[in-house]
Every structure is written in structure tokens, then in C-alpha cells.
Short mmCIF file of C-alpha atoms in Angstrom, two decimals:
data_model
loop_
_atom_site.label_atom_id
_atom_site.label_comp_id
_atom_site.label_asym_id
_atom_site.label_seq_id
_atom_site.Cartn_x
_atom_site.Cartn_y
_atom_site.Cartn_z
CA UNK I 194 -4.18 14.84 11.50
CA UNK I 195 -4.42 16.65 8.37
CA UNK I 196 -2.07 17.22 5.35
CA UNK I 197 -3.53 20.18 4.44
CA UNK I 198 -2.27 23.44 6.21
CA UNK I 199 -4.94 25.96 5.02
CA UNK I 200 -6.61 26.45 1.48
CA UNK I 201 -7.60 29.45 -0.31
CA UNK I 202 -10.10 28.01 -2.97
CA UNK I 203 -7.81 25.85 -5.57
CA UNK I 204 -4.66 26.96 -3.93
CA UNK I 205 -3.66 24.18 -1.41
CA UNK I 206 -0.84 24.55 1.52
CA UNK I 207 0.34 20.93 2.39
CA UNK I 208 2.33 20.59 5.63
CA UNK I 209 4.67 18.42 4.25
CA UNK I 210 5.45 20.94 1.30
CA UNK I 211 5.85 23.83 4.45
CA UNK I 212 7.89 21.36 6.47
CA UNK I 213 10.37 20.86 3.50
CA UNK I 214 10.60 24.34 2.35
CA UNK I 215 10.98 24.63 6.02
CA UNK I 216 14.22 22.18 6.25
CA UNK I 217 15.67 23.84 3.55
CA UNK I 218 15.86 27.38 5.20
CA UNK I 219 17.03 26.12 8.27
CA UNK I 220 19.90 23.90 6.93
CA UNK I 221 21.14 26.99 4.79
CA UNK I 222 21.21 29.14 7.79
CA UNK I 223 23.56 26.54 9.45
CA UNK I 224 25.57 26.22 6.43
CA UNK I 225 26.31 30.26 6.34
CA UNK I 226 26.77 30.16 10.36
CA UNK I 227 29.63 27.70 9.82
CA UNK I 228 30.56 27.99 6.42
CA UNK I 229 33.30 30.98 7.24
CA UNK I 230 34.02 29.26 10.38
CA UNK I 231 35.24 26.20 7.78
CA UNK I 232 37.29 29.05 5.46
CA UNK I 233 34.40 28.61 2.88
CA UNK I 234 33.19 32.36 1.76
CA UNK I 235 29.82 32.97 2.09
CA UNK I 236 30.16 34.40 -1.82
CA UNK I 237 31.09 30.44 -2.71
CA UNK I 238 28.12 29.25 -0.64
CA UNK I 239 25.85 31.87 -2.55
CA UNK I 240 26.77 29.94 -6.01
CA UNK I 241 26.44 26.49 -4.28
CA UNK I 242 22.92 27.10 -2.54
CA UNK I 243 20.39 26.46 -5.30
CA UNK I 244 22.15 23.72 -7.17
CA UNK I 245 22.87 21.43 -3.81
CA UNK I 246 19.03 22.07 -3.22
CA UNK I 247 17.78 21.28 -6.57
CA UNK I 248 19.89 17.96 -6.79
CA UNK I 249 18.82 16.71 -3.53
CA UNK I 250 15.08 17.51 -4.62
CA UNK I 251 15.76 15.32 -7.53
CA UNK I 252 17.69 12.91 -6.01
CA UNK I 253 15.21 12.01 -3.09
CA UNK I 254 12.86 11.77 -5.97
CA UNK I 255 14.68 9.05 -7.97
CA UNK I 256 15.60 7.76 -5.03
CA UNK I 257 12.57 6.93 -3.92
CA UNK I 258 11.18 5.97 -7.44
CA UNK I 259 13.95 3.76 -8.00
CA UNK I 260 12.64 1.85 -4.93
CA UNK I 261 9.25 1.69 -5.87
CA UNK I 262 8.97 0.94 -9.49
CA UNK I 263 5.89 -0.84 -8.82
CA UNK I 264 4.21 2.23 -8.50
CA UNK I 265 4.95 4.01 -11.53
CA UNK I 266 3.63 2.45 -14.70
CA UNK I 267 3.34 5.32 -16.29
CA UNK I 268 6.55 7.24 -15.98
CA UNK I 269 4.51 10.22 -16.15
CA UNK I 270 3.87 9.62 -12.37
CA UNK I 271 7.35 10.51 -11.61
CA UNK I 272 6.55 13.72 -12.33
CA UNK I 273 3.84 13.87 -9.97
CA UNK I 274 5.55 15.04 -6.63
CA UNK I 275 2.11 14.60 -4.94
CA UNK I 276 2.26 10.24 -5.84
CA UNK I 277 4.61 8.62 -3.93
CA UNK I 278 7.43 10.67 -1.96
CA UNK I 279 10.67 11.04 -0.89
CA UNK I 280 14.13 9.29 -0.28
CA UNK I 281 16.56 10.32 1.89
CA UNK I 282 19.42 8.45 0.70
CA UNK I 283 18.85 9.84 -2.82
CA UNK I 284 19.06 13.04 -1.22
CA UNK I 285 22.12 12.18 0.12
CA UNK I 286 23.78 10.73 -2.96
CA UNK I 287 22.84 13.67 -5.55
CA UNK I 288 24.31 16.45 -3.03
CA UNK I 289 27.64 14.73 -2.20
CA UNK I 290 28.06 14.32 -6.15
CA UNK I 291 27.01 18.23 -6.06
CA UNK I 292 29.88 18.90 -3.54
CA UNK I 293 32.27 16.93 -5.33
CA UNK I 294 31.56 19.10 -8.34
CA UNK I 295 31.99 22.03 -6.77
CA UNK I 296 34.52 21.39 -4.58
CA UNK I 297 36.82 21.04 -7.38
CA UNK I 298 35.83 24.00 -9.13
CA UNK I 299 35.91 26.40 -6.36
CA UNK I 300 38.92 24.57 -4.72
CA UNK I 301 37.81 24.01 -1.46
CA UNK I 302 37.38 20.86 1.08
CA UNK I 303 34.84 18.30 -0.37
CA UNK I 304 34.26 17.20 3.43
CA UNK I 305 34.21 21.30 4.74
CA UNK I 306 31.17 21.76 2.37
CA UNK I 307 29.86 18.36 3.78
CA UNK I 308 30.60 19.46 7.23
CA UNK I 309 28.09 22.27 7.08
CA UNK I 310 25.76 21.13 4.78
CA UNK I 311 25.10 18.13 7.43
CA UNK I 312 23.10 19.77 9.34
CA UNK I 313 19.82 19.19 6.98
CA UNK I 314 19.78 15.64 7.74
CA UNK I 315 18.80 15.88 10.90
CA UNK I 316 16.51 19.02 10.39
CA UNK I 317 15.03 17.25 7.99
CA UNK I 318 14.09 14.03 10.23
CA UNK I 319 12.55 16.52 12.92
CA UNK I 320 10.05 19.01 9.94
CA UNK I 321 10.10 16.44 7.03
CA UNK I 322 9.11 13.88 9.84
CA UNK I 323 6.14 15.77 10.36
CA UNK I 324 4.64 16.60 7.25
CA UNK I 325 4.65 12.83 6.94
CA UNK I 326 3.07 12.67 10.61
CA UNK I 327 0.14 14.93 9.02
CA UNK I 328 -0.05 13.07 5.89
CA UNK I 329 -0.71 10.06 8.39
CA UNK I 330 2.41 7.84 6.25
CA UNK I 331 5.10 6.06 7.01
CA UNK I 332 3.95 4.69 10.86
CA UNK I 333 4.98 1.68 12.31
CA UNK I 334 3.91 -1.75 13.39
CA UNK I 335 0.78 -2.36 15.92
CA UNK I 336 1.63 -1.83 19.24
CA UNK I 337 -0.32 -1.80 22.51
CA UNK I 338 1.88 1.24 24.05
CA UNK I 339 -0.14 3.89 25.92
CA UNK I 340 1.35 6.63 22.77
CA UNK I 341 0.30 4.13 19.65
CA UNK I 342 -1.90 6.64 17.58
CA UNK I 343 -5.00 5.08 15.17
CA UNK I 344 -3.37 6.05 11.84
CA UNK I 345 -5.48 6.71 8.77
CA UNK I 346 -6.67 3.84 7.06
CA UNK I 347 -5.47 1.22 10.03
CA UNK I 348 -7.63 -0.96 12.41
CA UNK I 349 -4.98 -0.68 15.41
CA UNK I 350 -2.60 1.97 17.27
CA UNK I 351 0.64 1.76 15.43
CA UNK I 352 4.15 3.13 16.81
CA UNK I 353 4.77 6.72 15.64
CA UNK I 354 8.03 6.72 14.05
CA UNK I 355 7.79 9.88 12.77
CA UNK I 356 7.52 11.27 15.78
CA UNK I 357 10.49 8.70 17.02
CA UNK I 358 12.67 9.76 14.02
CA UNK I 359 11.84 13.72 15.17
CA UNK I 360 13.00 13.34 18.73
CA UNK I 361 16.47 11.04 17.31
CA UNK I 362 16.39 13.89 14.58
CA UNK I 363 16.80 16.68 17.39
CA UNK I 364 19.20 14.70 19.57
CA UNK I 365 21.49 14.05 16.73
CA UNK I 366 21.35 17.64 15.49
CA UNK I 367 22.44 18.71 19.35
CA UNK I 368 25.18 16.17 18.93
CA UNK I 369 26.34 17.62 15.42
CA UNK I 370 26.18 20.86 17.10
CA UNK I 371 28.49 19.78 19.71
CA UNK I 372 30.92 18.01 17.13
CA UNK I 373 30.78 21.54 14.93
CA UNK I 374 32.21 23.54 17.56
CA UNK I 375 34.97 21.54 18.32
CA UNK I 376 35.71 20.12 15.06
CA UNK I 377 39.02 18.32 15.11
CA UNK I 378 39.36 17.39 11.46
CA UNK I 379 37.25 17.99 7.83
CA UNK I 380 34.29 15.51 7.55
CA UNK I 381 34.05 14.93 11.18
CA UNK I 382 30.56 16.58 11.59
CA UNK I 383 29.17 15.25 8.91
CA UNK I 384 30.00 11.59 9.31
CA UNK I 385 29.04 11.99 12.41
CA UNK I 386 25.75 13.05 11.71
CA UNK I 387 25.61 10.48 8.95
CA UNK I 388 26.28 7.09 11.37
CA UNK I 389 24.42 8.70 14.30
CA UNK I 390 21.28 9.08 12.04
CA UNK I 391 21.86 5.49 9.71
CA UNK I 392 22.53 3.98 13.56
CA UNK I 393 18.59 5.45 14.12
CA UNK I 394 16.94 4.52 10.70
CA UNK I 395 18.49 0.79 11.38
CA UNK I 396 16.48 0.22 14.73
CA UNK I 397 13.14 2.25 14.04
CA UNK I 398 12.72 0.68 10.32
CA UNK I 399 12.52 -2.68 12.51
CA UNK I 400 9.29 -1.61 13.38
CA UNK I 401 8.31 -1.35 10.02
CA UNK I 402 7.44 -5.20 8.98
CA UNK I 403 5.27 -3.94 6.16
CA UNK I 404 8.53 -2.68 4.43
CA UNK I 405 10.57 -5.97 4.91
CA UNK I 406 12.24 -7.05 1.48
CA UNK I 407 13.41 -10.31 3.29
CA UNK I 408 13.52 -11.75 6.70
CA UNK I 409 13.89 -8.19 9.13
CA UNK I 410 15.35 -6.71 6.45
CA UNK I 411 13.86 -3.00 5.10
CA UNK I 412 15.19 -1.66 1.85
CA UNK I 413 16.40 1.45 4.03
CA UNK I 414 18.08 -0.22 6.45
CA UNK I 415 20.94 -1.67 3.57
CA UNK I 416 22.13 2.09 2.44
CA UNK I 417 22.04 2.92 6.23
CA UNK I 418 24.01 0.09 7.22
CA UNK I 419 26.57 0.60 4.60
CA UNK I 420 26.72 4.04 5.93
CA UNK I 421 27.54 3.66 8.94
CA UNK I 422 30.70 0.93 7.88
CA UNK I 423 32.17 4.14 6.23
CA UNK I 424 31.43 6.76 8.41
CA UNK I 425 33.08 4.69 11.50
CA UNK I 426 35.99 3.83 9.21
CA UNK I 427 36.50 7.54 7.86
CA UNK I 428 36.15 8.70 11.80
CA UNK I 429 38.61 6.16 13.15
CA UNK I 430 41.13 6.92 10.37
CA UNK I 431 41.08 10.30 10.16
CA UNK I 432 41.28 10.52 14.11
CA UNK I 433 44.10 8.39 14.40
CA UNK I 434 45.97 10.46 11.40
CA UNK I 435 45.01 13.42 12.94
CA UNK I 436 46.46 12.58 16.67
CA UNK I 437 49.61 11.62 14.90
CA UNK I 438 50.09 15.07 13.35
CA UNK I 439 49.78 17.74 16.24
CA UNK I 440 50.41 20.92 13.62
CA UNK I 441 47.74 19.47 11.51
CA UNK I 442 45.02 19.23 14.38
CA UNK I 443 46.68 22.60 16.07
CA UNK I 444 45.99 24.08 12.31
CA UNK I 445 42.16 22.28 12.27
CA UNK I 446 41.69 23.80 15.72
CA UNK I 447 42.63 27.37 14.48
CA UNK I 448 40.27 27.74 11.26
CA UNK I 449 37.31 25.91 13.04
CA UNK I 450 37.07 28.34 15.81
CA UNK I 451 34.62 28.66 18.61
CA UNK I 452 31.16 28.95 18.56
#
């Protein structure tokens, strides 16, 4: 494994950077597939695209910095998007703030714009996932499975969780899919999405002992558990209000549409 893609002299190609960039174009094309679908104008997606991907940028950024102060003495380094990395959940925090902003100020569905925004999450665990697969980070404990893989800078095979997260990544993506095209209700795809993939990052970051802030406890699995709490309330609720108003799901039905 390699992080480097190809290099022309001092110009360097990083898989990771190609496997974001990557992400990114894939979860807009979903989000204009579905955004009419959702009654969201591709015109309003057009003014929401580079904001929502600039604050998740950041976000993941501070996210992950916030979580590893130790690393950053010099809060020059924070700057430095080739020290340290990523964080998900910051991602995930700065672009709902983004929707809420602009849902008001277009005056459209907070959870529509979630809806199709969702699908990046999982995209993101199947390319992101393997940018850090080349970069040889973020692998698991030792195991003695036939598939462990000699990491980088280890003495043992180690379980692959990038390459676990990729294949949960593309299962809950098919799911989301599934969920888009028969969407009963706003939010429904992307809490869906959200449990399905904090339900994932719960049981694979037990395999990450290295991580543990406190007995099996990782610093990602507390955001991710939290997560899913909401996400199963917000489904349950807005299922149950939904079966108890047939012209509002007959009305859902109608602007979602089939795929």
C-alpha cells in the first residue's frame, strides 16, 4: 500500500485526497438525483452545494482536532491538512447546522435536504475508507484471521477495518437506496442511514483497543451511540405519526415518487 497515487516532480496525488474529492462528487450527484424528487429545485441545491461542502471540510477538521489536542501544540498544525485527519462526526455536525441555515432561508424541509444529502455518509465510508487503507491508518487489533494484513509500522496482521467499514459502507448505501425510493416521511433516509452506519462504527471501533478512552470504550463510539438513541426515536415517532395521518403519508407518497 501506498498513499501516493502518482507524482509529477513536487506535485503529489494522495489517494486519500482523490478518494475525498471522490466522495464529494458522488454524494452531489445523489443529492441532484433526489433533490427534485424531495420538491427541492435543483437552482436551491446549486446555492447550497459549496457551502454544505466547505463546512463539513471544516467541521471533520475540528472535529477531529478537538479529539486530539495532544497533537497540536502548535495550533499552526491545524492548518496542516496533511497532520492528523479527519472526523466524521464533525462532518456531520457542521452540515446539519448548514441545512438548518438554509433551510430557513430558502424555506424548505430541514430533514428533505438531510434526506438527500445522506447519501455521503456512506460513500464516504466505502472511498474515504480507502485512502485511509493506502495511507496504511486507522487498522484494527491483531488478529490471526486468514485476511489480517501486516500494516505499516506493526509487528502482526491486524483486522482491516477499513476495508470492514467499506463493505458496511456499501450495504448501508443499498439500504438508503431502498429507503429513498419509498420514502414514507421527511428524514426517514437520512436517519436511517445515520443509525445503520453509528450501529457499524459501534461494533468495528471494538476492535480498536488502541483508541479506548476507558474500559471498551472508543471516543467514536459515544457520538455514535447517541446517534443512534435519536435516530430510532425520530423513526419510531415519525412512523407512528405518519400511520395515524393517511393524507399526510398519501401526500409523502406523491412528492417522493418512484425511482
Amino acid at each position: 500500500m501506498d498513499p501516493i497515487l502518482v507524482q509529477f516532480g513536487p506535485i503529489v496525488i494522495r489517494w486519500y485526497g482523490v478518494m475525498l474529492a471522490t466522495t464529494i462528487v458522488f454524494g452531489l450527484f445523489m443529492a441532484y438525483r433526489y433533490g427534485p424528487r424531495y420538491d427541492i429545485p435543483t437552482a436551491q441545491l446549486d446555492r447550497l452545494a459549496i457551502p454544505f461542502i466547505v463546512s463539513a471540510v471544516v467541521g471533520a477538521r475540528l472535529g477531529y482536532v478537538l479529539t486530539h489536542l495532544s497533537e497540536f501544540a502548535d495550533p499552526l498544525e491545524v492548518l496542516r491538512v496533511d497532520h492528523g485527519g479527519l472526523s466524521s462526526h464533525g462532518a456531520i455536525f457542521a452540515g446539519l447546522i448548514v441545512l438548518w441555515i438554509a433551510a430557513r432561508r430558502l424555506g424548505t424541509s430541514l430533514w428533505s435536504l438531510a434526506d438527500i444529502i445522506s447519501f455521503t455518509i456512506p460513500l464516504g465510508n466505502i472511498f474515504v475508507r480507502f485512502g485511509n487503507f493506502m495511507n496504511g491508518e486507522l487498522y484494527g487489533d491483531p488478529t490471526s484471521l486468514p485476511w489480517g494484513i501486516r500494516f505499516p509500522g506493526t509487528t502482526e496482521p491486524r483486522h482491516p477495518l477499513q476495508i470492514y467499514e467499506m463493505i458496511f459502507g456499501a450495504i448501508t448505501l443499498l439500504i438508503g437506496v431502498r429507503v429513498a425510493r419509498r420514502r414514507a416521511f421527511e428524514g426517514q433516509v437520512f436517519w436511517t442511514i445515520m443509525v445503520l452506519t453509528s450501529i457499524g462504527r459501534i461494533f468495528l471501533d471494538a476492535l480498536r483497543s488502541e483508541e479506548r478512552i476507558w474500559w471498551i470504550i472508543a471516543p467514536g463510539q459515544i457520538p455514535a451511540v447517541l446517534l443512534v438513541i435519536i435516530g430510532v426515536w425520530f423513526l419510531r415517532t415519525r412512523r407512528a405519526s405518519t400511520q395515524s395521518s393517511p393524507s399526510s403519508q398519501s401526500s409523502q407518497s406523491t412528492s417522493s415518487g418512484d425511482v
